[in-house]
């Protein structure tokens, strides 16, 4: 009997009218080539079949409707379409406290401000009508679904359903809300007897079902233009007004994104759009700083002295095959350095530190507005269910949950601490692996420096600095991208080793590990170039060598900033290209391969030539699922970019511009991927971007410190400043032009070495090198001069002053900008007041509706028997008895 019943459950065809828009899809393997083979295989009932039958039976008991459809492209797949009736939606909407609209919003101002403001508002409207229309705004006429309801919302209640704005039952609950309700039921339905034997996630984990996802709302393309024939569905509307490349300059339809994908994904795109918009002023200022360096490149006193000095002999770059070279040979290198190491560097570093604070503070305000508009103000995250892996591991140890009061598996503190220590050890091991890779790149640079400096080709020999830095950066980039693949697997392994209790804890732990790994991997070589390159090279005759073999790398006479700039530019440019290619190219190739197999019938299904013949669930099955990490990869890419844009921005002012161009592409890439290449993800709610906000604040603090050190130590800003005011020709002569005060700076920053001390047969006795040391004929040869200590003291003083100044400005700005706008606070308080007023009026009306008539007959009631009418805050409140089986029917109307 059991075997027969299970077979009927698996192969039943519903006699109800088949709907084309199921709220949720379950996919289960049937492991058959045809129906007869399936019947034979069911003679021995498997545990998965029993779990499915019990689970689906309980779903029907909860009020859900199930329909089963075999796949047209794969005979091993059976689709279970889950529908939610109106009564079921109302029941669980009330249980989940989903807020729904109940009346139009209205705002009150005092008569003085209203009278004075009306004229001003009229004038502004007239001036605005003369101006051209903002091309970035979306056309509301072409997007009817984006018209705001502008209603106050309250937790849904079936007892007071008549007070909610229900114009159409089919659209009252949005598609994402329906999916959330059905997923809520799926998560809490049992498939076996037992306190923890419930939930679709556990059934997916033990392969009872292959997948569970809400289907897309039809195709995303149409033969007819959307302007004349309208949108076929929300997916088509999103593609035409969001995912197409032709509208890259338009604002994002955030309300429609939230309605289709849920609040969590909507907040991600809201944050990404806000970040991209805030990059515009940063990119403009960075371009101005770069152009300032470009226009002053040839007129710079330092560049002139380097390019015009044909007599200064520089010490050889290696001790065996290298020869002395003249200072003018590095003219091109000096001019390129001027592009990024100029007077605007300090200003831009301060500007970007303040920009990071303003960006985060105004994002808090923007987030508050979105959470209010999307009814997330009073939403509290539901008690998450335990991960199946956590339950299986700690099922023997239990404790009472302080929230639900029910016993649940418990992880002892000693076990949690030991696993955490192992995870931390793994993190440090991987970080040490990164440092080993950086050390290998350093060794390569030392070897390449000697080879390029003694190269037979004159072009390479004269530009050995560019050749060494360029090849080092390219090899470093390949190592970074290779290690990123390893780090993801290690982070996944370490996170699972910790056995997090819930999915959100797992996601936060995994995100933190991925950020630490990739941040160190991406920036370790940059930190080496910024703060260690050329600092410990020694001097001619007493060079420090690695393994007593390779001489440590020195900085160019014009500074080390150009090496840092080249490192950042190459890595940032190629990494963004690689990420964009992988984000779009990989899903496209996978979906192309699935369509190819589908057309050939390679999975045992029908040979379907025309994809339009397939039902939507079959099309979605052949799309790629959203990655198991959720939005971690999307946030991680942008947060790492934010670090590159702020941490070393003093060395590369074009970083915000590259980030802006990348993000414009990134928004449309992600939109295209979500709409066309991925299955529709499960709509989820969220009030913020989670752990990433704290990481962004930490990056903002680190950016202030690193930029202070870059300006003070890496660039030549402080040595030039000290020379101009202490040793230059303008000392005690009052204000002069900056270039006039730097005359003789290069001669002052180069020390002298006697090459005959090395018994060198060179025709030149003296050569110059970059340092502040006494000449060989002094009483204390090669000792640090007084100018060296003045420069060191100025650098330390600059770091202290810069950090305190910028941190003070950041704190002051954060204090001035409230997290929630004042008008939003007023709107929230008014909504709370109206909610309390509605509860009072409802209670009052229920008491008086049974009393005899007290007012003249109301025209609105028509032929119904009037019970009570009065004027109040809501307008004319009427309670009428209509001749129906429902008994009393009460209705609130703002106007009659």
PDB file of C-alpha atoms in Angstrom, residues 527-676:
ATOM      1  CA  UNK A 527      52.965  47.908   0.821  1.00  0.00           C
ATOM      2  CA  UNK A 528      56.484  46.617   0.054  1.00  0.00           C
ATOM      3  CA  UNK A 529      56.980  49.095  -2.781  1.00  0.00           C
ATOM      4  CA  UNK A 530      55.471  51.960  -0.789  1.00  0.00           C
ATOM      5  CA  UNK A 531      57.386  51.569   2.469  1.00  0.00           C
ATOM      6  CA  UNK A 532      60.340  49.203   1.992  1.00  0.00           C
ATOM      7  CA  UNK A 533      61.654  49.629  -1.543  1.00  0.00           C
ATOM      8  CA  UNK A 534      64.986  51.474  -1.469  1.00  0.00           C
ATOM      9  CA  UNK A 535      64.944  52.005   2.332  1.00  0.00           C
ATOM     10  CA  UNK A 536      67.570  49.394   3.199  1.00  0.00           C
ATOM     11  CA  UNK A 537      69.730  49.334   0.070  1.00  0.00           C
ATOM     12  CA  UNK A 538      72.836  50.769   1.766  1.00  0.00           C
ATOM     13  CA  UNK A 539      75.383  52.857  -0.101  1.00  0.00           C
ATOM     14  CA  UNK A 540      78.061  52.286  -2.733  1.00  0.00           C
ATOM     15  CA  UNK A 541      80.895  50.258  -1.257  1.00  0.00           C
ATOM     16  CA  UNK A 542      78.626  48.957   1.515  1.00  0.00           C
ATOM     17  CA  UNK A 543      75.495  47.700  -0.183  1.00  0.00           C
ATOM     18  CA  UNK A 544      73.135  45.329   1.617  1.00  0.00           C
ATOM     19  CA  UNK A 545      72.700  42.108  -0.336  1.00  0.00           C
ATOM     20  CA  UNK A 546      70.097  39.388  -0.259  1.00  0.00           C
ATOM     21  CA  UNK A 547      71.738  36.012   0.397  1.00  0.00           C
ATOM     22  CA  UNK A 548      75.065  37.810  -0.183  1.00  0.00           C
ATOM     23  CA  UNK A 549      74.262  37.625  -3.876  1.00  0.00           C
ATOM     24  CA  UNK A 550      71.742  40.211  -5.060  1.00  0.00           C
ATOM     25  CA  UNK A 551      71.995  43.862  -4.214  1.00  0.00           C
ATOM     26  CA  UNK A 552      68.782  45.378  -2.838  1.00  0.00           C
ATOM     27  CA  UNK A 553      66.835  47.614  -5.180  1.00  0.00           C
ATOM     28  CA  UNK A 554      67.275  51.386  -5.013  1.00  0.00           C
ATOM     29  CA  UNK A 555      64.826  54.174  -5.775  1.00  0.00           C
ATOM     30  CA  UNK A 556      65.130  56.414  -8.778  1.00  0.00           C
ATOM     31  CA  UNK A 557      66.789  59.815  -8.154  1.00  0.00           C
ATOM     32  CA  UNK A 558      63.328  61.401  -8.464  1.00  0.00           C
ATOM     33  CA  UNK A 559      61.761  59.015  -5.901  1.00  0.00           C
ATOM     34  CA  UNK A 560      59.971  55.667  -5.547  1.00  0.00           C
ATOM     35  CA  UNK A 561      56.436  56.970  -6.092  1.00  0.00           C
ATOM     36  CA  UNK A 562      56.378  56.054  -9.771  1.00  0.00           C
ATOM     37  CA  UNK A 563      56.981  52.388  -8.892  1.00  0.00           C
ATOM     38  CA  UNK A 564      53.992  52.474  -6.544  1.00  0.00           C
ATOM     39  CA  UNK A 565      51.865  54.206  -9.168  1.00  0.00           C
ATOM     40  CA  UNK A 566      52.768  51.635 -11.810  1.00  0.00           C
ATOM     41  CA  UNK A 567      52.001  48.786  -9.413  1.00  0.00           C
ATOM     42  CA  UNK A 568      48.555  50.162  -8.580  1.00  0.00           C
ATOM     43  CA  UNK A 569      47.617  51.093 -12.138  1.00  0.00           C
ATOM     44  CA  UNK A 570      48.497  47.745 -13.708  1.00  0.00           C
ATOM     45  CA  UNK A 571      46.918  45.584 -11.001  1.00  0.00           C
ATOM     46  CA  UNK A 572      43.741  47.666 -10.771  1.00  0.00           C
ATOM     47  CA  UNK A 573      43.264  47.827 -14.545  1.00  0.00           C
ATOM     48  CA  UNK A 574      43.848  44.147 -15.310  1.00  0.00           C
ATOM     49  CA  UNK A 575      41.993  42.894 -12.249  1.00  0.00           C
ATOM     50  CA  UNK A 576      38.861  44.821 -13.185  1.00  0.00           C
ATOM     51  CA  UNK A 577      39.006  43.483 -16.747  1.00  0.00           C
ATOM     52  CA  UNK A 578      39.465  39.923 -15.484  1.00  0.00           C
ATOM     53  CA  UNK A 579      36.604  40.188 -12.968  1.00  0.00           C
ATOM     54  CA  UNK A 580      34.194  41.603 -15.541  1.00  0.00           C
ATOM     55  CA  UNK A 581      35.114  38.891 -18.021  1.00  0.00           C
ATOM     56  CA  UNK A 582      34.576  36.133 -15.461  1.00  0.00           C
ATOM     57  CA  UNK A 583      31.297  37.605 -14.222  1.00  0.00           C
ATOM     58  CA  UNK A 584      29.723  37.659 -17.680  1.00  0.00           C
ATOM     59  CA  UNK A 585      31.789  35.245 -19.748  1.00  0.00           C
ATOM     60  CA  UNK A 586      31.599  32.233 -17.437  1.00  0.00           C
ATOM     61  CA  UNK A 587      27.765  32.196 -17.057  1.00  0.00           C
ATOM     62  CA  UNK A 588      27.360  32.822 -20.787  1.00  0.00           C
ATOM     63  CA  UNK A 589      29.564  29.830 -21.664  1.00  0.00           C
ATOM     64  CA  UNK A 590      27.789  27.581 -19.171  1.00  0.00           C
ATOM     65  CA  UNK A 591      24.324  28.562 -20.393  1.00  0.00           C
ATOM     66  CA  UNK A 592      25.440  28.148 -24.011  1.00  0.00           C
ATOM     67  CA  UNK A 593      26.607  24.632 -23.256  1.00  0.00           C
ATOM     68  CA  UNK A 594      23.311  23.819 -21.494  1.00  0.00           C
ATOM     69  CA  UNK A 595      21.314  25.074 -24.481  1.00  0.00           C
ATOM     70  CA  UNK A 596      23.522  23.042 -26.826  1.00  0.00           C
ATOM     71  CA  UNK A 597      22.894  19.867 -24.853  1.00  0.00           C
ATOM     72  CA  UNK A 598      19.185  20.682 -24.661  1.00  0.00           C
ATOM     73  CA  UNK A 599      18.882  21.048 -28.444  1.00  0.00           C
ATOM     74  CA  UNK A 600      20.637  17.722 -29.010  1.00  0.00           C
ATOM     75  CA  UNK A 601      18.586  15.950 -26.358  1.00  0.00           C
ATOM     76  CA  UNK A 602      21.740  14.896 -24.567  1.00  0.00           C
ATOM     77  CA  UNK A 603      19.983  14.449 -21.190  1.00  0.00           C
ATOM     78  CA  UNK A 604      17.426  11.969 -22.418  1.00  0.00           C
ATOM     79  CA  UNK A 605      14.745  14.585 -22.995  1.00  0.00           C
ATOM     80  CA  UNK A 606      13.023  15.763 -26.107  1.00  0.00           C
ATOM     81  CA  UNK A 607      14.988  17.379 -28.908  1.00  0.00           C
ATOM     82  CA  UNK A 608      13.683  20.914 -28.548  1.00  0.00           C
ATOM     83  CA  UNK A 609      14.730  23.138 -31.447  1.00  0.00           C
ATOM     84  CA  UNK A 610      12.781  26.229 -30.448  1.00  0.00           C
ATOM     85  CA  UNK A 611      13.423  27.452 -26.917  1.00  0.00           C
ATOM     86  CA  UNK A 612      10.128  29.349 -26.853  1.00  0.00           C
ATOM     87  CA  UNK A 613       8.307  26.008 -26.764  1.00  0.00           C
ATOM     88  CA  UNK A 614       9.715  25.242 -23.324  1.00  0.00           C
ATOM     89  CA  UNK A 615       7.810  26.201 -20.186  1.00  0.00           C
ATOM     90  CA  UNK A 616       9.424  28.785 -17.951  1.00  0.00           C
ATOM     91  CA  UNK A 617      10.499  26.268 -15.310  1.00  0.00           C
ATOM     92  CA  UNK A 618      12.466  24.260 -17.900  1.00  0.00           C
ATOM     93  CA  UNK A 619      14.177  27.425 -19.107  1.00  0.00           C
ATOM     94  CA  UNK A 620      15.091  28.415 -15.556  1.00  0.00           C
ATOM     95  CA  UNK A 621      16.456  24.933 -14.824  1.00  0.00           C
ATOM     96  CA  UNK A 622      18.992  25.392 -17.635  1.00  0.00           C
ATOM     97  CA  UNK A 623      20.174  28.717 -16.192  1.00  0.00           C
ATOM     98  CA  UNK A 624      22.989  28.924 -13.669  1.00  0.00           C
ATOM     99  CA  UNK A 625      22.070  29.093  -9.970  1.00  0.00           C
ATOM    100  CA  UNK A 626      23.256  32.011  -7.932  1.00  0.00           C
ATOM    101  CA  UNK A 627      26.575  31.114  -6.322  1.00  0.00           C
ATOM    102  CA  UNK A 628      26.446  29.442  -2.924  1.00  0.00           C
ATOM    103  CA  UNK A 629      28.123  32.446  -1.298  1.00  0.00           C
ATOM    104  CA  UNK A 630      25.244  34.759  -2.101  1.00  0.00           C
ATOM    105  CA  UNK A 631      26.359  38.365  -2.514  1.00  0.00           C
ATOM    106  CA  UNK A 632      29.761  37.810  -0.872  1.00  0.00           C
ATOM    107  CA  UNK A 633      31.652  37.831  -4.177  1.00  0.00           C
ATOM    108  CA  UNK A 634      29.846  40.954  -5.384  1.00  0.00           C
ATOM    109  CA  UNK A 635      30.510  42.912  -2.190  1.00  0.00           C
ATOM    110  CA  UNK A 636      34.081  41.616  -1.934  1.00  0.00           C
ATOM    111  CA  UNK A 637      35.000  42.901  -5.377  1.00  0.00           C
ATOM    112  CA  UNK A 638      33.660  46.370  -4.632  1.00  0.00           C
ATOM    113  CA  UNK A 639      35.152  46.580  -1.120  1.00  0.00           C
ATOM    114  CA  UNK A 640      38.612  45.635  -2.436  1.00  0.00           C
ATOM    115  CA  UNK A 641      38.189  48.284  -5.111  1.00  0.00           C
ATOM    116  CA  UNK A 642      37.223  50.800  -2.419  1.00  0.00           C
ATOM    117  CA  UNK A 643      40.472  49.950  -0.619  1.00  0.00           C
ATOM    118  CA  UNK A 644      42.514  50.496  -3.781  1.00  0.00           C
ATOM    119  CA  UNK A 645      40.696  53.770  -4.360  1.00  0.00           C
ATOM    120  CA  UNK A 646      41.407  55.195  -0.901  1.00  0.00           C
ATOM    121  CA  UNK A 647      44.425  53.517   0.719  1.00  0.00           C
ATOM    122  CA  UNK A 648      47.148  54.518  -1.795  1.00  0.00           C
ATOM    123  CA  UNK A 649      45.251  57.190  -3.658  1.00  0.00           C
ATOM    124  CA  UNK A 650      48.014  59.747  -2.975  1.00  0.00           C
ATOM    125  CA  UNK A 651      50.251  57.771  -5.330  1.00  0.00           C
ATOM    126  CA  UNK A 652      47.647  57.185  -8.039  1.00  0.00           C
ATOM    127  CA  UNK A 653      45.036  59.981  -8.352  1.00  0.00           C
ATOM    128  CA  UNK A 654      43.457  58.266 -11.368  1.00  0.00           C
ATOM    129  CA  UNK A 655      42.242  55.358  -9.199  1.00  0.00           C
ATOM    130  CA  UNK A 656      38.766  56.913  -8.596  1.00  0.00           C
ATOM    131  CA  UNK A 657      38.354  57.431 -12.344  1.00  0.00           C
ATOM    132  CA  UNK A 658      39.170  53.788 -13.101  1.00  0.00           C
ATOM    133  CA  UNK A 659      36.817  52.701 -10.327  1.00  0.00           C
ATOM    134  CA  UNK A 660      34.023  54.911 -11.694  1.00  0.00           C
ATOM    135  CA  UNK A 661      34.357  53.536 -15.232  1.00  0.00           C
ATOM    136  CA  UNK A 662      34.460  49.985 -13.905  1.00  0.00           C
ATOM    137  CA  UNK A 663      31.381  50.469 -11.722  1.00  0.00           C
ATOM    138  CA  UNK A 664      29.319  51.870 -14.573  1.00  0.00           C
ATOM    139  CA  UNK A 665      30.052  48.627 -16.403  1.00  0.00           C
ATOM    140  CA  UNK A 666      29.674  46.547 -13.221  1.00  0.00           C
ATOM    141  CA  UNK A 667      26.116  47.728 -12.565  1.00  0.00           C
ATOM    142  CA  UNK A 668      24.920  46.681 -16.018  1.00  0.00           C
ATOM    143  CA  UNK A 669      26.944  43.444 -15.901  1.00  0.00           C
ATOM    144  CA  UNK A 670      25.384  42.437 -12.597  1.00  0.00           C
ATOM    145  CA  UNK A 671      21.936  43.498 -13.810  1.00  0.00           C
ATOM    146  CA  UNK A 672      22.302  41.465 -16.999  1.00  0.00           C
ATOM    147  CA  UNK A 673      23.572  38.503 -15.003  1.00  0.00           C
ATOM    148  CA  UNK A 674      20.723  38.578 -12.480  1.00  0.00           C
ATOM    149  CA  UNK A 675      17.996  39.076 -15.096  1.00  0.00           C
ATOM    150  CA  UNK A 676      19.162  36.819 -17.935  1.00  0.00           C
TER     151      UNK A 676
END
